[in-house]
Amino acid sequence: MTDASDRDEPSRLSAGDEPSRDDRARSEADRDDRSRGSDRDDRARSESDRDDRSRGSDRDDRSGGSDRGERPRSDDRDDRARGDDRGERRGFADRGVRSDRDDRSRGGSESGAARTSGFSGGDDRRRGGEGARAAGGRPDDRRAARPEEPDLPEDVVASDLDPAVRRDLLSLDKNNADSVARHMVMAVELLDDDPRLALAHARAARQRAGRIAVVRETAGVVAYHAEEWAEALSELRTARRMSGGAGLLAVMADCERGLGRPERAIELGRSEEAQTLTGDEAAELRMVVAGARMDLGQFDQAVVTLQASDLDPSRTGSAAARLFYAYADALVAAGRTDEGLQWFLNAAAADLDDETDAEERATELTGDAQ
């Protein structure tokens, strides 16, 4: 016979089992809640830590990083702006840029032109003369200062220069044009007695007005008389480029001879420009070419070069005397002494101003003949 309590056992077991499942569910729910809560707490703590670290870093940066011993970049830039750059500017000035500029504005050591005309070279530099800033150049990229100029006597005035030449100087500042004209007057006056001093005046004029053709031409002619062949040739070439024409071609050819290049002198005599010359200019070039032939030992060719219609014994004057003299010299060099003697006599008769030694040469030949 079965006890009643036994019959209730399955019910108790079932009832016991049900709370067990609920407990497990609650346990799982509690674990999930705790897990989610822990995650939230961790994330909150992590975010809080990041915020704290970020705020601390910001505070450190704003405080100047004194704990780390580092200086903010802005302070570095400020220090460089106040210190390094200022030091560079001082060094640049100390190298003499400002003092050089001051010296140039005063014209350097006072020249004769400044003393006699009462002005320095400052105005000239503003027009592109010496000491001016080159176009597009750096502030310290300046032309060389004007060299010392020879003194200008007070009694030498610009009006002594040929009016046609003075008109070419009208593009210059009035004071500068006055000094250029006076230097040119001195160059011409000293040409025969002191060609070196004449060249110094011509160079001074060129330094002041190097863009004017007549000034360059004058400098070339004076350099030629001072036997500065290379300088003369350079100046005359420049003058021809500026003004055109075949003027002074004979002087250029003679410079080539002076430089030991007679072949180039002969080439100039054959040039198209040479064919445009007439009168005394053509005769001058022929004399130079004949001299170049003689330099090369081509004496017969030299005689032929000089033979032209202007070789007329009835002519007088400086140009005729010089032509006759050159022809006589070529004849003697070619071994035609008697003909040479006659043309020396012709040269002496034409030389009204006694510019040549034709008479002495004739006397020498006469003595040799005797």
PDB file of C-alpha atoms in Angstrom, residues 187-198:
ATOM      1  CA  ALA A 187      91.329 115.835 -73.301  1.00  0.00           C
ATOM      2  CA  VAL A 188      91.612 117.643 -76.637  1.00  0.00           C
ATOM      3  CA  GLU A 189      93.896 120.380 -75.318  1.00  0.00           C
ATOM      4  CA  LEU A 190      96.329 117.915 -73.727  1.00  0.00           C
ATOM      5  CA  LEU A 191      96.327 115.426 -76.595  1.00  0.00           C
ATOM      6  CA  ASP A 192      99.666 116.462 -78.084  1.00  0.00           C
ATOM      7  CA  ASP A 193     101.568 117.598 -74.971  1.00  0.00           C
ATOM      8  CA  ASP A 194     100.410 115.023 -72.384  1.00  0.00           C
ATOM      9  CA  PRO A 195      98.428 112.155 -73.942  1.00  0.00           C
ATOM     10  CA  ARG A 196      98.320 110.214 -70.645  1.00  0.00           C
ATOM     11  CA  LEU A 197      96.664 113.062 -68.779  1.00  0.00           C
ATOM     12  CA  ALA A 198      94.416 113.648 -71.784  1.00  0.00           C
TER      13      ALA A 198
END
